[in-house]
Short mmCIF file of N, CA and C in Angstrom, two decimals:
data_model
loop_
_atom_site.label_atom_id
_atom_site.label_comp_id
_atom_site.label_asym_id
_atom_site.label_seq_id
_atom_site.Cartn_x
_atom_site.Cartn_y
_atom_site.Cartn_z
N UNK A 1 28.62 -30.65 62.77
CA UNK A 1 27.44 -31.13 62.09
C UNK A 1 27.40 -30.58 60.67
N UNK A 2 27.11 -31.46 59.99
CA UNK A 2 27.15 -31.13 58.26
C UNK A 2 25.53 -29.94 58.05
N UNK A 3 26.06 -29.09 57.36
CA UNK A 3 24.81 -28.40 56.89
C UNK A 3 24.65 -28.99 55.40
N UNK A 4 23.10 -28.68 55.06
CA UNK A 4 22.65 -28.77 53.70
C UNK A 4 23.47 -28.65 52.48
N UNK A 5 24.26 -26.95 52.83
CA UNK A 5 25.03 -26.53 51.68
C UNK A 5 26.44 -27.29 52.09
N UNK A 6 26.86 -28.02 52.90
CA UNK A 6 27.78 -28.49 52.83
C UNK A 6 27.88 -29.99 52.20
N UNK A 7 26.42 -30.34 52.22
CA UNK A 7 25.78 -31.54 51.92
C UNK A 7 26.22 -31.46 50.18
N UNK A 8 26.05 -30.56 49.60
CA UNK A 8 26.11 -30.30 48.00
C UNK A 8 27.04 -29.88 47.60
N UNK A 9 28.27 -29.54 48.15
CA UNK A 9 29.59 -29.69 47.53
C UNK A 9 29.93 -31.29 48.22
N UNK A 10 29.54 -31.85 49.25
CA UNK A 10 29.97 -33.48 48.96
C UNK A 10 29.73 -33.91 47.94
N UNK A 11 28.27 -34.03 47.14
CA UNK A 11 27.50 -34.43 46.21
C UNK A 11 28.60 -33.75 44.97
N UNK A 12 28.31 -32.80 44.73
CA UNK A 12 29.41 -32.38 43.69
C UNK A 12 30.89 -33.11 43.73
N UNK A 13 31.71 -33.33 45.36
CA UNK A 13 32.50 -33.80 44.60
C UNK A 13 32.66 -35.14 44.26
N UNK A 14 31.41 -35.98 44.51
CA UNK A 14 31.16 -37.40 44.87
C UNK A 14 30.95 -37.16 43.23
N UNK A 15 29.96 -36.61 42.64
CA UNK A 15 30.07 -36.70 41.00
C UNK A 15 31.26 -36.38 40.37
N UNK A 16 32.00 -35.48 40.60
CA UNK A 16 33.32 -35.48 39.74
C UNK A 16 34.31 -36.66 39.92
N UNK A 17 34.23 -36.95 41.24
CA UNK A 17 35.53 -38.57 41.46
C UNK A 17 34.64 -39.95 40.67
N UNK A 18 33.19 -39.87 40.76
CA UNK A 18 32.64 -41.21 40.24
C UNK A 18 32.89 -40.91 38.21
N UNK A 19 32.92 -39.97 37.79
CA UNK A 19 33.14 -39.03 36.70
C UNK A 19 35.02 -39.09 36.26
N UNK A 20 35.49 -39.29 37.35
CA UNK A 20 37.11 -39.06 36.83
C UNK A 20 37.58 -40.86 37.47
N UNK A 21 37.52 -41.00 38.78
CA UNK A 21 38.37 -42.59 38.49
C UNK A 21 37.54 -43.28 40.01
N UNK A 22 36.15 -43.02 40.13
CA UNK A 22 35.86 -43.66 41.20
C UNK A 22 34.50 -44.57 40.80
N UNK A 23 34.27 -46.00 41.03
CA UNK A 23 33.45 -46.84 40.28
C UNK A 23 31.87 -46.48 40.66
N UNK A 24 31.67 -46.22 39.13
CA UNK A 24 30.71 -45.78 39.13
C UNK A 24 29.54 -46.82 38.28
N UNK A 25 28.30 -46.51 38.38
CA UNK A 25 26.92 -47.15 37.62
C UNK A 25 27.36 -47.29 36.07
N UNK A 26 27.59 -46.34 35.35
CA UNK A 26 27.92 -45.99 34.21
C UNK A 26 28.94 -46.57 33.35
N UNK A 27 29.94 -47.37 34.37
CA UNK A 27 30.88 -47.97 33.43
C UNK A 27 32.51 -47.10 33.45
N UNK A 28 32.93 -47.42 32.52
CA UNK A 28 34.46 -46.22 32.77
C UNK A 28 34.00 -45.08 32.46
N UNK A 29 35.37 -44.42 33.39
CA UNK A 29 34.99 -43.06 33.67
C UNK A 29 36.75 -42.68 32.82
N UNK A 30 36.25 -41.58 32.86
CA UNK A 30 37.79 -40.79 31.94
C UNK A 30 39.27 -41.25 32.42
N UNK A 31 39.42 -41.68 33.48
CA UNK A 31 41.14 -42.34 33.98
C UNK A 31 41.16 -43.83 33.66
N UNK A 32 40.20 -44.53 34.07
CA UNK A 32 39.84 -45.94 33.49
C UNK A 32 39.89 -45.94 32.09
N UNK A 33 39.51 -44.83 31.07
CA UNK A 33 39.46 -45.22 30.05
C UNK A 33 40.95 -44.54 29.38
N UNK A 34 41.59 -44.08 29.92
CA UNK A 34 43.36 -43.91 29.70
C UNK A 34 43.97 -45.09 30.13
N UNK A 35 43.65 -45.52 30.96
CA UNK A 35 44.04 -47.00 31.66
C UNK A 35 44.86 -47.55 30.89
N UNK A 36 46.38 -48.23 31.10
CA UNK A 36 46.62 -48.96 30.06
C UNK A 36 47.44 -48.40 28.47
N UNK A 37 46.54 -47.28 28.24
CA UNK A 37 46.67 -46.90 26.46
C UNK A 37 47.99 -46.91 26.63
N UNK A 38 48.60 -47.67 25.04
CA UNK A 38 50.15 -47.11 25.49
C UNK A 38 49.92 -46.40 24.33
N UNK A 39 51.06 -45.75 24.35
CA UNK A 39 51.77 -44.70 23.70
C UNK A 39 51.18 -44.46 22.12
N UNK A 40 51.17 -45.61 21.45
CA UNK A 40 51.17 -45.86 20.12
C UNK A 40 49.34 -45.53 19.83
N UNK A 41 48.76 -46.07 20.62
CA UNK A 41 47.16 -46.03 20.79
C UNK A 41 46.73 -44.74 21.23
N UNK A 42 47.72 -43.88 21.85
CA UNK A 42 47.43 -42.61 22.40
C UNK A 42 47.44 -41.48 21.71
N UNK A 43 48.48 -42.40 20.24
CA UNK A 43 48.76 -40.69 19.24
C UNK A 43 47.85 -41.51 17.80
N UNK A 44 46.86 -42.70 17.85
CA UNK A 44 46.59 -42.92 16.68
C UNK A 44 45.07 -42.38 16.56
N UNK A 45 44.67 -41.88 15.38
CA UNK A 45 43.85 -40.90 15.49
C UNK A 45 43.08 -41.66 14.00
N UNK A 46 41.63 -41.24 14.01
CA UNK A 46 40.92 -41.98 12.87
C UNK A 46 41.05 -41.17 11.53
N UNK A 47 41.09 -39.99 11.27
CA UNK A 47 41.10 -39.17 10.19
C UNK A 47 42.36 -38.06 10.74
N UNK A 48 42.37 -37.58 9.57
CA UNK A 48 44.08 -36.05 10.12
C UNK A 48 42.98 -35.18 10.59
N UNK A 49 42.43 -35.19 10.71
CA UNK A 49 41.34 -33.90 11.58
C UNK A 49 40.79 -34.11 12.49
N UNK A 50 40.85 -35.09 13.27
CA UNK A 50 40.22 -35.64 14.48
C UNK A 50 41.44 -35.48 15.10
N UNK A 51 40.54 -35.39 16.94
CA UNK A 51 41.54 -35.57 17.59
C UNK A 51 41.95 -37.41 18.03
N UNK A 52 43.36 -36.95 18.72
CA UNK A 52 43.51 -38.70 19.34
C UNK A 52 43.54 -38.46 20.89
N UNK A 53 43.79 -39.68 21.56
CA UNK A 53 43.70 -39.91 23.04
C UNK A 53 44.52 -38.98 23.98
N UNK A 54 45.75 -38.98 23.49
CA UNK A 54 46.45 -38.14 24.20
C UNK A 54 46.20 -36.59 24.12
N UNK A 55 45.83 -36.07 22.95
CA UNK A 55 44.93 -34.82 22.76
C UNK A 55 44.21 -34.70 23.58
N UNK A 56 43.15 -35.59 23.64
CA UNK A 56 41.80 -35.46 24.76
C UNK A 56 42.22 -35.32 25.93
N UNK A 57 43.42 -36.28 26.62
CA UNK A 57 43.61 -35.99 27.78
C UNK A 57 44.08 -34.90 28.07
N UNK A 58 45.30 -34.05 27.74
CA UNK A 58 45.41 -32.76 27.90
C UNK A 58 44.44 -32.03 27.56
N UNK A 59 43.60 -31.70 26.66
CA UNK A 59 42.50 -31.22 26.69
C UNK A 59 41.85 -31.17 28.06
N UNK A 60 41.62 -32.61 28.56
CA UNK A 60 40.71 -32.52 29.89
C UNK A 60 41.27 -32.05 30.81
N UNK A 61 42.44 -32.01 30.76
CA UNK A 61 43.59 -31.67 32.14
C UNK A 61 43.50 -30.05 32.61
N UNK A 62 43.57 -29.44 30.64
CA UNK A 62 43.15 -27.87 30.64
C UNK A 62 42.26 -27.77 31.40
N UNK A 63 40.91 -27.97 31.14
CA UNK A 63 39.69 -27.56 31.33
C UNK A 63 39.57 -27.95 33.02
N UNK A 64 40.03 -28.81 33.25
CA UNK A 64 39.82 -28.97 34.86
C UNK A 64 41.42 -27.50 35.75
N UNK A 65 42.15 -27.29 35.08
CA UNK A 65 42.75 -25.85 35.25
C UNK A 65 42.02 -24.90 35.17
N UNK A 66 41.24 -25.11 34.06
CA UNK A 66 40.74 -23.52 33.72
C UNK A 66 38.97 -24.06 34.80
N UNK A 67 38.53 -24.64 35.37
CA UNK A 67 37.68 -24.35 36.30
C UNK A 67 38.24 -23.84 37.71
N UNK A 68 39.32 -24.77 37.94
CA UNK A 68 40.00 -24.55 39.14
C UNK A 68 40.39 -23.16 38.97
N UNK A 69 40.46 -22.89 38.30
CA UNK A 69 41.10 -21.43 38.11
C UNK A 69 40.09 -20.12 38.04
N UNK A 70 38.83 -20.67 37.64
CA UNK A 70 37.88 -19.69 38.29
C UNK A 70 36.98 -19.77 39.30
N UNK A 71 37.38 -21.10 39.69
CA UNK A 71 36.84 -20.83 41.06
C UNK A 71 37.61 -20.45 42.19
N UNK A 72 38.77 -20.11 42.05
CA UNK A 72 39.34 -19.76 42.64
C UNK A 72 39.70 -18.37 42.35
N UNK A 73 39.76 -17.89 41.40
CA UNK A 73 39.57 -16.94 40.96
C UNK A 73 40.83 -15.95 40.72
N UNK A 74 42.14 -17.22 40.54
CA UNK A 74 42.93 -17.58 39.92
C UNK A 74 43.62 -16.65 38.88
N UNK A 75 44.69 -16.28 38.34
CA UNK A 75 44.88 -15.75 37.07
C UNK A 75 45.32 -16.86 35.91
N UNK A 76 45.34 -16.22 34.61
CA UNK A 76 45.66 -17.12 33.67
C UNK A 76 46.98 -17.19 33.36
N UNK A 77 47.55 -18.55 33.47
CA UNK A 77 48.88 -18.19 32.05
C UNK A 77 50.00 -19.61 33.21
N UNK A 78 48.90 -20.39 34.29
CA UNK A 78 50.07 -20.97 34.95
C UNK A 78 49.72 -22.58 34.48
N UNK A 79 49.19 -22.90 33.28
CA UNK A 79 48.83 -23.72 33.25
C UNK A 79 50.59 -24.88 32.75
N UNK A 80 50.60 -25.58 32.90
CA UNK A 80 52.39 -26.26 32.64
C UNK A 80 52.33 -26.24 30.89
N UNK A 81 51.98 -26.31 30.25
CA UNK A 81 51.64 -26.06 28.62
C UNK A 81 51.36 -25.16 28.24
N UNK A 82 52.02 -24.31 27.23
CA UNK A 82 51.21 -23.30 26.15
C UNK A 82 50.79 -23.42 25.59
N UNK A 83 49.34 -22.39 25.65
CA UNK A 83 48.46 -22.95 25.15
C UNK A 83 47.05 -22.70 25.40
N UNK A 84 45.95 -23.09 24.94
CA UNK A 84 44.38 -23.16 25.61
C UNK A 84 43.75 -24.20 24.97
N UNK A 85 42.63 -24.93 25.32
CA UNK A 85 42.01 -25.64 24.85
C UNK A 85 42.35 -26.94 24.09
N UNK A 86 43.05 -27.17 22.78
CA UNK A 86 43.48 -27.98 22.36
C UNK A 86 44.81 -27.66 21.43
N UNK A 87 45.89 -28.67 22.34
CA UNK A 87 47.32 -28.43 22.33
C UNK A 87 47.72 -29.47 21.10
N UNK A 88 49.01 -28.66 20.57
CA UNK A 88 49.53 -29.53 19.60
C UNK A 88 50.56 -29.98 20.15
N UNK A 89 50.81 -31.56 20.24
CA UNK A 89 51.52 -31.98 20.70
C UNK A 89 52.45 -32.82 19.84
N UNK A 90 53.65 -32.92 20.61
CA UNK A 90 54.79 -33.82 19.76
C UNK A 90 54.22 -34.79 18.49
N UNK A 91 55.01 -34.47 17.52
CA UNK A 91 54.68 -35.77 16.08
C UNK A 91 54.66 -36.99 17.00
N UNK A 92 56.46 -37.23 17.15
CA UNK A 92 56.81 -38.43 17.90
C UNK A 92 56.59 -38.37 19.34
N UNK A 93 55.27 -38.57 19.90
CA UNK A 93 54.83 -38.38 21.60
C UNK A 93 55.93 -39.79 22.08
N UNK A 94 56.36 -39.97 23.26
CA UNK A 94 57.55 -40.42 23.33
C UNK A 94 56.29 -41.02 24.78
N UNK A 95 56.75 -42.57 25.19
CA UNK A 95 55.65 -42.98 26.18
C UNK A 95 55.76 -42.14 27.43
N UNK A 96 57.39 -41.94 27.65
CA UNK A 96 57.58 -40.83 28.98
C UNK A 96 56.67 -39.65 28.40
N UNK A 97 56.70 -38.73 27.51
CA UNK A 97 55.65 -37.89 27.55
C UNK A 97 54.53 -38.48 27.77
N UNK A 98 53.65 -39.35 27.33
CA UNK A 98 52.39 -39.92 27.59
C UNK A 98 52.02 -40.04 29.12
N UNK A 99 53.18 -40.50 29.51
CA UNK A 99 52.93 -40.86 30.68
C UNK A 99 52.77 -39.70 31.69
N UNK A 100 53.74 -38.46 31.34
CA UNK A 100 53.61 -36.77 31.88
C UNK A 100 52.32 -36.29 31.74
N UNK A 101 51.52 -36.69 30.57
CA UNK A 101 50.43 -36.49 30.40
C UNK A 101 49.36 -36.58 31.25
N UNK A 102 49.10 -38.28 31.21
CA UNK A 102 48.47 -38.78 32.10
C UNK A 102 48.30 -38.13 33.87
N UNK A 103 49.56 -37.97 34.24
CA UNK A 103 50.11 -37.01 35.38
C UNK A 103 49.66 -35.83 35.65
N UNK A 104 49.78 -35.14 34.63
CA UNK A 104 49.09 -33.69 34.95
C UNK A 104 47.65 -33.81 35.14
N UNK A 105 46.82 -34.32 34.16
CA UNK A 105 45.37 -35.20 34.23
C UNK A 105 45.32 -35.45 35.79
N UNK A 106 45.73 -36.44 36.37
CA UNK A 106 45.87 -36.96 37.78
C UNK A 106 45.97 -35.23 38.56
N UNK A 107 47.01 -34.82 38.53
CA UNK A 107 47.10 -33.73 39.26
C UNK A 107 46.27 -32.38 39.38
N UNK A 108 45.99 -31.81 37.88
CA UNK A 108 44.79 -31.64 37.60
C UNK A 108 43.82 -31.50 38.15
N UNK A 109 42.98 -32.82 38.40
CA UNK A 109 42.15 -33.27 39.34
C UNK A 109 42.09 -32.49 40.52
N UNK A 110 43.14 -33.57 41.06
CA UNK A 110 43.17 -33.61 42.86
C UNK A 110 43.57 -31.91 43.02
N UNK A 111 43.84 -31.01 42.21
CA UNK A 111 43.99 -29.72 42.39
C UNK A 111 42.28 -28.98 42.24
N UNK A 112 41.60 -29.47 41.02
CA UNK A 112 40.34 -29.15 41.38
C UNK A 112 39.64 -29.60 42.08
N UNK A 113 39.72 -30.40 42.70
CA UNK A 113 38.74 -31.52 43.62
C UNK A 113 39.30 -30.71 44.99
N UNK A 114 40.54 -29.89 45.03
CA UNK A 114 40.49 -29.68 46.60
C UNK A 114 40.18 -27.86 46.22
N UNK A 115 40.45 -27.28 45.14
CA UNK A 115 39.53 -26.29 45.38
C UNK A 115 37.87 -26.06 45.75
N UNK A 116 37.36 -27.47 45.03
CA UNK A 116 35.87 -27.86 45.30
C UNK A 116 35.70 -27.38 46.47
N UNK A 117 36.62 -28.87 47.35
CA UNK A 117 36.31 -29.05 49.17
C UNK A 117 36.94 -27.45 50.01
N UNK A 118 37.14 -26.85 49.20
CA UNK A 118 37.60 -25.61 50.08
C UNK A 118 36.96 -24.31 50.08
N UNK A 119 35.71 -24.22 48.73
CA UNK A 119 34.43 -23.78 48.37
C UNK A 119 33.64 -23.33 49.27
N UNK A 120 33.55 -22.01 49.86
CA UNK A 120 32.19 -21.84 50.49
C UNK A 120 30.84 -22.00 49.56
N UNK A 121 29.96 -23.16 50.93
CA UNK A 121 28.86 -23.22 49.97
C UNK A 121 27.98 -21.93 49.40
N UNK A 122 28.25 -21.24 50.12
CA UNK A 122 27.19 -19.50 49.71
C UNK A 122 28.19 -19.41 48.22
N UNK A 123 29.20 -19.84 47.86
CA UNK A 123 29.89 -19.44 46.66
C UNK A 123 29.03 -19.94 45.13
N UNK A 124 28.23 -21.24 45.87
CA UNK A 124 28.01 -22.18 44.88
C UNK A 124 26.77 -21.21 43.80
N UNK A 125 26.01 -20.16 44.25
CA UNK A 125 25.44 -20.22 43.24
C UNK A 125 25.69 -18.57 42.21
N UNK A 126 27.06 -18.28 42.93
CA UNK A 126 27.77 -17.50 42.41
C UNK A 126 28.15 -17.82 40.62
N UNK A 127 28.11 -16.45 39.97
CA UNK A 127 29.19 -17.19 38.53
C UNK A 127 30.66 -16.29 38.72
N UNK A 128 31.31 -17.19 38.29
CA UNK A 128 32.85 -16.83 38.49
C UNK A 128 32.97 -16.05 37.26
N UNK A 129 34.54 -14.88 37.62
CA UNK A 129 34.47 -14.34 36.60
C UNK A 129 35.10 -14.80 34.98
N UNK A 130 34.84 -14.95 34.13
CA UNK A 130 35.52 -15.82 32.47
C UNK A 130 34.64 -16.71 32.65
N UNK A 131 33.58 -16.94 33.37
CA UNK A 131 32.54 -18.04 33.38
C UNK A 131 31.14 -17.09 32.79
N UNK A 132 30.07 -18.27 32.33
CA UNK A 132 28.72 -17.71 31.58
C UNK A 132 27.87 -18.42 33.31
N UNK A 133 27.99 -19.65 33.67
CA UNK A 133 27.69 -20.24 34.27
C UNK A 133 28.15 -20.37 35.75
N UNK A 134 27.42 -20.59 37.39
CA UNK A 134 27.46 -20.37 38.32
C UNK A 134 28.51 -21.84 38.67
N UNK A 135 28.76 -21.18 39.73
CA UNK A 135 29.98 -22.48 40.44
C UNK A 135 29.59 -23.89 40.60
N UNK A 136 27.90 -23.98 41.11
CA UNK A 136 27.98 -25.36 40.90
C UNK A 136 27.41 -26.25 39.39
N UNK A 137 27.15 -25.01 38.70
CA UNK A 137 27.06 -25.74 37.05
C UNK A 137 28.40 -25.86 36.62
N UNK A 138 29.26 -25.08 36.89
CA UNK A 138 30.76 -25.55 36.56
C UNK A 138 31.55 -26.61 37.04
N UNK A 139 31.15 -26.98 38.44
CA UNK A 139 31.41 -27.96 39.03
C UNK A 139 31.11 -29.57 37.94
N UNK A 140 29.86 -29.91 38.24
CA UNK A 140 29.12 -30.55 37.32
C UNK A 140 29.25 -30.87 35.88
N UNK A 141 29.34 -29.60 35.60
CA UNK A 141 29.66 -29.35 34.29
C UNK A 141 30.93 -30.24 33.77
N UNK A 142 31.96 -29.77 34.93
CA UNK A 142 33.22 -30.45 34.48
C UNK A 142 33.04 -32.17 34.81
N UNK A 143 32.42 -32.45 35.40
CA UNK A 143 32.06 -33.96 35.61
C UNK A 143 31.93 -34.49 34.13
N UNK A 144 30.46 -33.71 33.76
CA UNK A 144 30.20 -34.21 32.60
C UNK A 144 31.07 -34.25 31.38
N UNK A 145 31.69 -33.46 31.25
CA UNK A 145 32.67 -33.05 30.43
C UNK A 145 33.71 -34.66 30.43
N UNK A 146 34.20 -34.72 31.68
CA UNK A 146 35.06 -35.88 31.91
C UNK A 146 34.75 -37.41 31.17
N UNK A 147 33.09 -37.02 31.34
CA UNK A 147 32.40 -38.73 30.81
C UNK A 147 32.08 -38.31 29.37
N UNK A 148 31.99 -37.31 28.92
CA UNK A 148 31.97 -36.81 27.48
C UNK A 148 33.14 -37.57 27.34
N UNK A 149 34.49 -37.17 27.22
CA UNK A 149 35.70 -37.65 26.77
C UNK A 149 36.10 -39.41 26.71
N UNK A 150 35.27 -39.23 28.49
CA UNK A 150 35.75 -40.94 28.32
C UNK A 150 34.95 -41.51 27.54
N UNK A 151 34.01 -41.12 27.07
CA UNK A 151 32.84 -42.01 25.51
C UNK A 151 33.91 -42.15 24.38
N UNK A 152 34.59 -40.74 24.39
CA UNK A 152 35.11 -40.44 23.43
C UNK A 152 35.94 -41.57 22.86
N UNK A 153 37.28 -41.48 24.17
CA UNK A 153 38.65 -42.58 23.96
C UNK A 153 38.15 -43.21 24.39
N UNK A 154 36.96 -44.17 24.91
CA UNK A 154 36.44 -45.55 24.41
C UNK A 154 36.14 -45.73 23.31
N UNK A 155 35.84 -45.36 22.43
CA UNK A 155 35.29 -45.34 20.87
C UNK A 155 36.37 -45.26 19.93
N UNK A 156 37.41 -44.49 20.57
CA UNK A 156 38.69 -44.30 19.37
C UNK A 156 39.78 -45.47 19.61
N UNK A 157 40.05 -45.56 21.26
CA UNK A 157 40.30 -47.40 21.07
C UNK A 157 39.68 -48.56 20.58
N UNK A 158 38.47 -48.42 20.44
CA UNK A 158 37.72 -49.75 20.03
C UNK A 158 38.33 -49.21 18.58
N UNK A 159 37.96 -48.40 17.67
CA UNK A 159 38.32 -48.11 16.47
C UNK A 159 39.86 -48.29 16.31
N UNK A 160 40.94 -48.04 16.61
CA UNK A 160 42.13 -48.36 16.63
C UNK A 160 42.63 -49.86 15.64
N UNK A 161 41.62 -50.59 16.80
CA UNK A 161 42.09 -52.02 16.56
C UNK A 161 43.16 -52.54 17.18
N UNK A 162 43.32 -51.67 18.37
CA UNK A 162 44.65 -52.05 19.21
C UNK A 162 44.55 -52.40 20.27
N UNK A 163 44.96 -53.21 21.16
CA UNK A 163 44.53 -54.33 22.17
C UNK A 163 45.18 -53.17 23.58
N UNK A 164 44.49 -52.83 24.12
CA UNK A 164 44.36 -51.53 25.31
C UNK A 164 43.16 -50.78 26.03
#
């Protein structure tokens, strides 16, 4: 029989999958909105100081490491890139890299999504340690984060002008 607190890591992870590639009210979610991009759309960027698509996605890939990683409580340094936060990546991103990209993103995920489901709920209103914030604002948190981005590379494809 499901308890309450087991009831709210479903809910949590029902928001991060409707948040990463499961159809949601809201429209695309962060994998839907990689959908497609090829290569060329992935490294084109609006100003030299902005980021581009493929940036964002490793970006997001980090950040869903670095939760998984304190909720688990994890050490640092196994992430497949050197690096933190926002990586500099190849001039010439090559589509097989893009596509590695995309991959880790995917994997990423399903690596935080099963630390979620493996979560004691008494953990949830714990804060992890390298965290300001308790396990299930981090949870969440990273949801939101996901639909932050996908606003993002919806907006920088429409700006592009490139059919993706």
């Amino acid at each position: 029989m499901a308890t309450k607190k087991d009831a709210r890591i479903s809910l949590l992870l029902d928001n991060l999958d409707d948040a990463y590639n499961k159809t949601a009210w809201h429209g695309p979610n962060l994998r839907g909105a990689i959908r497609g991009v090829p290569v060329a759309q992935a490294v084109w960027r609006p100003h030299p100081k902005r980021h581009n698509i493929a940036e964002i996605t490793v970006h997001a890939a980090y950040w869903k490491y670095a939760a998984r990683r304190r909720l688990r409580g994890d050490k640092r340094g196994s992430f497949p890139l050197k690096g933190s936060n926002w990586f500099t990546l190849p001039r010439n991103l090559t589509a097989a890299q893009w596509r590695d990209f995309t991959r880790l993103l995917d994997a990423e995920h399903a690596q935080l999504r099963e630390a979620i489901a493996e979560l004691p709920p008494a953990r949830l209103p714990q804060v992890p340690k390298g965290s300001k914030i308790d396990n299930a604002k981090l949870i969440y948190g990273i949801a939101a984060h996901d639909l932050y981005h996908a606003g993002q590379i919806r907006l920088l494809k429409s700006l592009s002008g490139k059919k993706g």
